[in-house]
Short mmCIF file of C-alpha atoms in Angstrom, two decimals:
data_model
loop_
_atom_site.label_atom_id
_atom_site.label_comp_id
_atom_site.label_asym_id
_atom_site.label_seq_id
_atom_site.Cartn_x
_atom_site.Cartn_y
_atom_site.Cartn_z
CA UNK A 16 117.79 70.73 110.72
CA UNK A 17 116.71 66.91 110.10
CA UNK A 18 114.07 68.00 107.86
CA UNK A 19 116.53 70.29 105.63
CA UNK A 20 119.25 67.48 105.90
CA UNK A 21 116.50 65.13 104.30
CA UNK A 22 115.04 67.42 101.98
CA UNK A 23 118.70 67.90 100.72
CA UNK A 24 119.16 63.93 100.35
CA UNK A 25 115.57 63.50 98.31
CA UNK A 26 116.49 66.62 95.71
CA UNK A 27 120.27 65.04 95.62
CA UNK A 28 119.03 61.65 95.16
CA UNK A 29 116.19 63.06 92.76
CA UNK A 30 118.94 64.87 90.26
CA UNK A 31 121.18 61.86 90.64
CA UNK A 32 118.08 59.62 88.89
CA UNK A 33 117.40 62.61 85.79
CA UNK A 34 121.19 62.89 85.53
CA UNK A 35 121.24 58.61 84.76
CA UNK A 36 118.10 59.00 83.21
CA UNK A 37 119.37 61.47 80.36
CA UNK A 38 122.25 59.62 79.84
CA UNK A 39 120.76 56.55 79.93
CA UNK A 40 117.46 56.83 79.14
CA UNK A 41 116.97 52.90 78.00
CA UNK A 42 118.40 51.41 80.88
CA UNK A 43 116.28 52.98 83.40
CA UNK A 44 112.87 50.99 82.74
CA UNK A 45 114.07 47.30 82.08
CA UNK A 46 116.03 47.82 85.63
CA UNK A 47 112.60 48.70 87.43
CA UNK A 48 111.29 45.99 85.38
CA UNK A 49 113.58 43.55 86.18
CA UNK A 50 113.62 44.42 89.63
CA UNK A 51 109.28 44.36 90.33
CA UNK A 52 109.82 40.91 88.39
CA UNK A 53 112.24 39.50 90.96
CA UNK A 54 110.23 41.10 94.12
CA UNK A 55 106.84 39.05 93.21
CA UNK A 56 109.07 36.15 92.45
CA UNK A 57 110.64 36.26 95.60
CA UNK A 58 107.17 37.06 97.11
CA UNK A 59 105.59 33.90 95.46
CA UNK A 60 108.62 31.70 96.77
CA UNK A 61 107.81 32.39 100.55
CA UNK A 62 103.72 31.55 100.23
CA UNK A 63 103.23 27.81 101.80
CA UNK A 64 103.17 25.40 99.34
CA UNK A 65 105.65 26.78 96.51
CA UNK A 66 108.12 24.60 95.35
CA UNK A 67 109.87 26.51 92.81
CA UNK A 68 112.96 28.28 94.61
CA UNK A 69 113.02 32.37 94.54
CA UNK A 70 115.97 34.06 93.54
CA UNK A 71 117.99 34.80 96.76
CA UNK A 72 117.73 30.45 97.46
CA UNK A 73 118.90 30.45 93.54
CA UNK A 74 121.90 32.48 94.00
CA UNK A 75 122.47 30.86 97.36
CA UNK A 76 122.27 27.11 95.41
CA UNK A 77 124.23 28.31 92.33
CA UNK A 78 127.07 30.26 93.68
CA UNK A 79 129.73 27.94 92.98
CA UNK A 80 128.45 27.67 89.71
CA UNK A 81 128.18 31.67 89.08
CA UNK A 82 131.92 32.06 90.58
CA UNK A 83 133.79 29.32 88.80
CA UNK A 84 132.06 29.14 85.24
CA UNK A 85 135.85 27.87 83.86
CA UNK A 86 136.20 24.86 85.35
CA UNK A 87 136.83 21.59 83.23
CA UNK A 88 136.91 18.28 85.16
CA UNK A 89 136.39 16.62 81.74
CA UNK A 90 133.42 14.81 79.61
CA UNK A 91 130.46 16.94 80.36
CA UNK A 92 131.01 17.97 83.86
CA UNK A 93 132.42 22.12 82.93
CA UNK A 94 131.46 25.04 83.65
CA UNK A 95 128.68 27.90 82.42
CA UNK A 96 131.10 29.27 79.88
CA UNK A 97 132.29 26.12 78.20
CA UNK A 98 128.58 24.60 78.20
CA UNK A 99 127.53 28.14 76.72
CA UNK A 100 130.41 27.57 74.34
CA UNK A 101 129.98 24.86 72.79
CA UNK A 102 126.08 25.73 71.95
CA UNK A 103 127.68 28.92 70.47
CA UNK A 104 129.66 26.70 68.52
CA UNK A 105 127.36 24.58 66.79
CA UNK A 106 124.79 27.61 66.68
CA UNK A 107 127.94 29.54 64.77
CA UNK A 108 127.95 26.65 62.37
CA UNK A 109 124.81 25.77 61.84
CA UNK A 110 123.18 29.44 61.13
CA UNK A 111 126.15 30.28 58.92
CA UNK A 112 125.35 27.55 56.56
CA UNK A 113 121.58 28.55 56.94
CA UNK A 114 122.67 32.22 56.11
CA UNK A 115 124.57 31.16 53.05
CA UNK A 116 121.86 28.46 51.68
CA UNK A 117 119.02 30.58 52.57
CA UNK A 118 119.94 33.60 51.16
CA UNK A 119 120.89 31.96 47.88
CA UNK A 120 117.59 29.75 47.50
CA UNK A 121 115.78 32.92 48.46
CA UNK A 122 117.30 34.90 45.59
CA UNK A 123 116.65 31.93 43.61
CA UNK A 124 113.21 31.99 44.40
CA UNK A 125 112.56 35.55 44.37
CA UNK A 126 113.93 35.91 40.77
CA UNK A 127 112.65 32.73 38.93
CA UNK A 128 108.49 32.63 38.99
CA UNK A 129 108.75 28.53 38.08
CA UNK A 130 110.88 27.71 40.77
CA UNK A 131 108.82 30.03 43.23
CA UNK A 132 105.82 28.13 42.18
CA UNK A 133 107.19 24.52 42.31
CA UNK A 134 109.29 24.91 45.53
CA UNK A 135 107.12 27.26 47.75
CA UNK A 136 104.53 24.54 48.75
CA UNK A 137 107.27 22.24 49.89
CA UNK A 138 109.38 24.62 51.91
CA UNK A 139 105.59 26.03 53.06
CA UNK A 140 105.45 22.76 54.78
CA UNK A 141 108.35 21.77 56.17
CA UNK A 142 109.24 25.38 57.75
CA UNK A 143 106.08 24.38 59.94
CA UNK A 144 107.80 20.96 61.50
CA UNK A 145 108.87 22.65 65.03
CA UNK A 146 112.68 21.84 66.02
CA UNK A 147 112.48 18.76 68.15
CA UNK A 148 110.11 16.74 65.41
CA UNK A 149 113.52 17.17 63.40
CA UNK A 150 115.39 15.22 66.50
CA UNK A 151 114.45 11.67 65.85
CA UNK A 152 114.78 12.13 62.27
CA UNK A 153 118.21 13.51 62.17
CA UNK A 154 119.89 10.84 64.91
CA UNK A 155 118.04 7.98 62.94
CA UNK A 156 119.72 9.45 59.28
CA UNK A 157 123.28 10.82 60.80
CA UNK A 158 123.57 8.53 63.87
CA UNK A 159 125.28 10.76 66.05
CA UNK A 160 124.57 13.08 68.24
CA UNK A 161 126.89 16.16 66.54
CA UNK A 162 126.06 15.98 63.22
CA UNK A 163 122.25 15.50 64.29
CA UNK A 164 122.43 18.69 66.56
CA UNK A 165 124.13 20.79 63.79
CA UNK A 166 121.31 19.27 61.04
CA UNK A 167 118.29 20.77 63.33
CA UNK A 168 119.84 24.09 63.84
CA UNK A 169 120.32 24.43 60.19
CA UNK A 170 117.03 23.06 59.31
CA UNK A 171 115.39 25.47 61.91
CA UNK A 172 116.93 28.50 60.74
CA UNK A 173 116.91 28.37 56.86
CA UNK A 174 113.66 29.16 56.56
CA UNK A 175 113.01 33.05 58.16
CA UNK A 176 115.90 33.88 55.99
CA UNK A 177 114.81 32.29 52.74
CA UNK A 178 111.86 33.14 53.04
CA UNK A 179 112.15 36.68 54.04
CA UNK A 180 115.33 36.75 51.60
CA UNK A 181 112.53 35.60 48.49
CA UNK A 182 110.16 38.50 49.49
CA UNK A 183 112.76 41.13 49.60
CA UNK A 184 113.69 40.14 46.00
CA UNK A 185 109.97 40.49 44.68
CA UNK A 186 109.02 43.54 46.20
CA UNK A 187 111.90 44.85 44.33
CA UNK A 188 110.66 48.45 42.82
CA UNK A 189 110.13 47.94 39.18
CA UNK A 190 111.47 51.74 38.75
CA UNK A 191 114.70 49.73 39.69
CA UNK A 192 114.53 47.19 37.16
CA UNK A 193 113.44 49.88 34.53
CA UNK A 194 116.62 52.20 35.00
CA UNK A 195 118.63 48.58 35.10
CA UNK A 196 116.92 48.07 31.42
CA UNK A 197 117.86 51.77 30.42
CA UNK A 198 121.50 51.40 31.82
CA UNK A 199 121.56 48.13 30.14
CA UNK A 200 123.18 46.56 33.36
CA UNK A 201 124.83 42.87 33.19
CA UNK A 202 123.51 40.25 35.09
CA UNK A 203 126.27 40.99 38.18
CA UNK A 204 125.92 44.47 37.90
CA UNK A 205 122.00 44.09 38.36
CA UNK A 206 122.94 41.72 41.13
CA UNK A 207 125.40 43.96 43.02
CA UNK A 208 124.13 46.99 42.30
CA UNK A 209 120.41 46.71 42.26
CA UNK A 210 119.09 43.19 43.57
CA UNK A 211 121.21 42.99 46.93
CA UNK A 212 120.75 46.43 47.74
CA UNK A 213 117.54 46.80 47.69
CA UNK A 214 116.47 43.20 49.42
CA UNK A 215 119.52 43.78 52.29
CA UNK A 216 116.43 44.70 54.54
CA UNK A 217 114.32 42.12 54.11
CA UNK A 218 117.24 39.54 54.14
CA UNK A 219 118.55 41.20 57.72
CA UNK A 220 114.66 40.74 59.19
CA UNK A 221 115.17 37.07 58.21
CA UNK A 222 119.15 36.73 59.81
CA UNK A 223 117.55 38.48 62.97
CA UNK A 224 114.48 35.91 63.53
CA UNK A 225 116.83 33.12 62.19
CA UNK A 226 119.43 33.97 64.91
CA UNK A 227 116.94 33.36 68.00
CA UNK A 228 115.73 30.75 65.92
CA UNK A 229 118.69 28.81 66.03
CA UNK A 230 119.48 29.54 69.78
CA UNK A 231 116.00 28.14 70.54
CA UNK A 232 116.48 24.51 68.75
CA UNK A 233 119.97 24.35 69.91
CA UNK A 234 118.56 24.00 73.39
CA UNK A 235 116.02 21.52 72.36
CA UNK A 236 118.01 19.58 70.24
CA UNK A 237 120.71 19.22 73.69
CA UNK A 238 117.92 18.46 75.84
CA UNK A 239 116.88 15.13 73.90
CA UNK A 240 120.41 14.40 73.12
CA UNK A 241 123.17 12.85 75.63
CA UNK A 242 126.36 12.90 76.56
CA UNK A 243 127.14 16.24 74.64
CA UNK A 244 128.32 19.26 76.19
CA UNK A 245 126.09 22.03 76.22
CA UNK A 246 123.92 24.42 78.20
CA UNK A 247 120.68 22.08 76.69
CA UNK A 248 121.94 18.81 78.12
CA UNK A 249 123.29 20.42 81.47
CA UNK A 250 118.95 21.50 82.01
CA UNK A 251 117.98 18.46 81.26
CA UNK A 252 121.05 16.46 83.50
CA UNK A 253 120.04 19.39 86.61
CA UNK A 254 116.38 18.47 86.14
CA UNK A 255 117.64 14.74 86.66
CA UNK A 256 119.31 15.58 89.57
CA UNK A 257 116.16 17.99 91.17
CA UNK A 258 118.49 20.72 90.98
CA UNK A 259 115.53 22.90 90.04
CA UNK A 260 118.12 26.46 91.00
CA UNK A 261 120.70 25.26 88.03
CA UNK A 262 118.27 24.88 85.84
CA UNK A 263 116.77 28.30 87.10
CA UNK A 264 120.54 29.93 86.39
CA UNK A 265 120.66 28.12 83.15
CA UNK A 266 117.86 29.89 81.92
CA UNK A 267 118.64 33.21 82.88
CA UNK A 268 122.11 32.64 80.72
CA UNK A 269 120.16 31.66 77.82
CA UNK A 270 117.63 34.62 77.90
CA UNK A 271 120.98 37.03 78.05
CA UNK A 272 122.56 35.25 75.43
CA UNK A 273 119.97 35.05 73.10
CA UNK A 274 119.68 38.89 74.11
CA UNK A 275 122.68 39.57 73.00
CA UNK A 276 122.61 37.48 69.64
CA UNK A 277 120.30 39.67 68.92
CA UNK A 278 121.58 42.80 69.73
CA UNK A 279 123.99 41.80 67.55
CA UNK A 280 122.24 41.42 64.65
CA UNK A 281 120.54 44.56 64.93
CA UNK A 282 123.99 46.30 65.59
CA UNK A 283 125.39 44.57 62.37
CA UNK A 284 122.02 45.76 60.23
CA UNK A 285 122.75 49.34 61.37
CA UNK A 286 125.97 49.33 60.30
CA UNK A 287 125.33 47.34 56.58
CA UNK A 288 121.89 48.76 55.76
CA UNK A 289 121.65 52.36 54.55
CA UNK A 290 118.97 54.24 56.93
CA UNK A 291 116.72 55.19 54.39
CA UNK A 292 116.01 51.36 53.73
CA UNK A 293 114.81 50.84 57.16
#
């Protein structure tokens, strides 16, 4: 009777697995993933010697901070969300002006073989400058620490999207520009109706990168910078304080978030971009 009572439990638990498994047929590998990942961590934390915390003593350490992610005692002492926040914020900011100057130097670029040829060397070498070379430079020209977080955000993402944005519009078919020539199109008809079109997927590969782009030097940019509120500076302000599990947690919410940025993105492109342009 034991054996048929547990033979009844495997099958049940068995169909219960392909029954979440056809549903959800993404979900089930990132969870196994995830959860082998957090076993050897855990593993590694309990050999002698390790002095990075594994994720029970992380959770343990950080529970206040995972409960009450509202609070606001003022200045920079807040919570998860507000910290997360106000990186949105500036990220929001920042990536929308890229978006906007990017896509319309790109186009620029992309349509005008003089400008391509006197501009691409310079933007060649300053899209190479990484994010926090860009620190120093923008506190010592906007002398504050806003203005100078915004700047290397905006300076970071520009250039997937222009870039990206300038190929699109040169790999443009030239069967397209031929019926444009038969149809006798005006310059914002060709623009609406054939130029944007056609580049949307090559400027949506640039917002994507961009996005992550910009989530990445956000962090950097808090990191070096003080007194600001932000999920960069509160790393670097646990590291001060040894509190090696909040900067653990902190991570983990930028990973997700920059997950989900993405996600985003790629939700937005499915919804904008015709299928057949994939």
């Amino acid at each position: 009777m034991t054996t048929l009572q547990r033979r009844a439990s495997t099958t049940s638990q068995n169909a219960w697995l392909s029954r979440l498994n056809k549903q959800f047929p993404d979900l089930i590998p990132p969870i196994i993933a995830i959860a082998i990942f957090l076993l050897v961590w855990q593993l590694f934390s309990w050999t002698p010697g390790a002095t990075l915390p594994g994720p029970i003593q992380v959770i343990k350490d950080t529970w206040i901070l995972i409960l009450y992610p509202f609070y606001d005692k003022g200045g920079t002492d807040k919570g998860l969300f507000w910290q997360i926040f106000a990186s949105l914020q500036r990220v929001a900011i920042s990536y929308s002006l890229a978006a906007i100057m990017g896509i319309a130097l790109g186009i620029l670029i992309g349509t005008n073989k003089m400008m391509s040829k006197a501009l691409d060397p310079l933007f060649q070498l300053l899209r190479t400058v990484p994010p926090l070379a860009w620190v120093p430079i923008s506190l010592a020209a906007l002398r504050q620490n806003e203005p100078a977080a915004l700047f290397v955000i905006f300076i970071t993402a520009i250039w997937p999207i222009l870039i990206n944005t300038a190929v699109g519009v040169k790999q443009i078919p030239q069967d397209y520009n031929n019926v444009a020539k038969v149809l006798q199109l005006s310059r914002k008809e060709y623009f609406f109706n054939i130029l944007i079109p056609a580049a949307l997927p090559y400027i949506f590969t640039g917002l994507r990168i961009a996005i992550g782009l910009a989530w990445l030097a956000i962090i950097a940019a808090e990191i070096v910078m003080s007194g600001i509120v932000g999920i960069g500076f509160f790393i670097w302000e646990a590291y001060q304080n040894n509190a090696v599990s909040e900067v653990i947690l902190a991570l983990v919410y930028i990973g997700v978030v920059g997950l989900l940025l993405d996600k985003a993105m790629g939700w937005i492109e499915t919804r904008i971009v015709p299928e057949g342009q994939k």
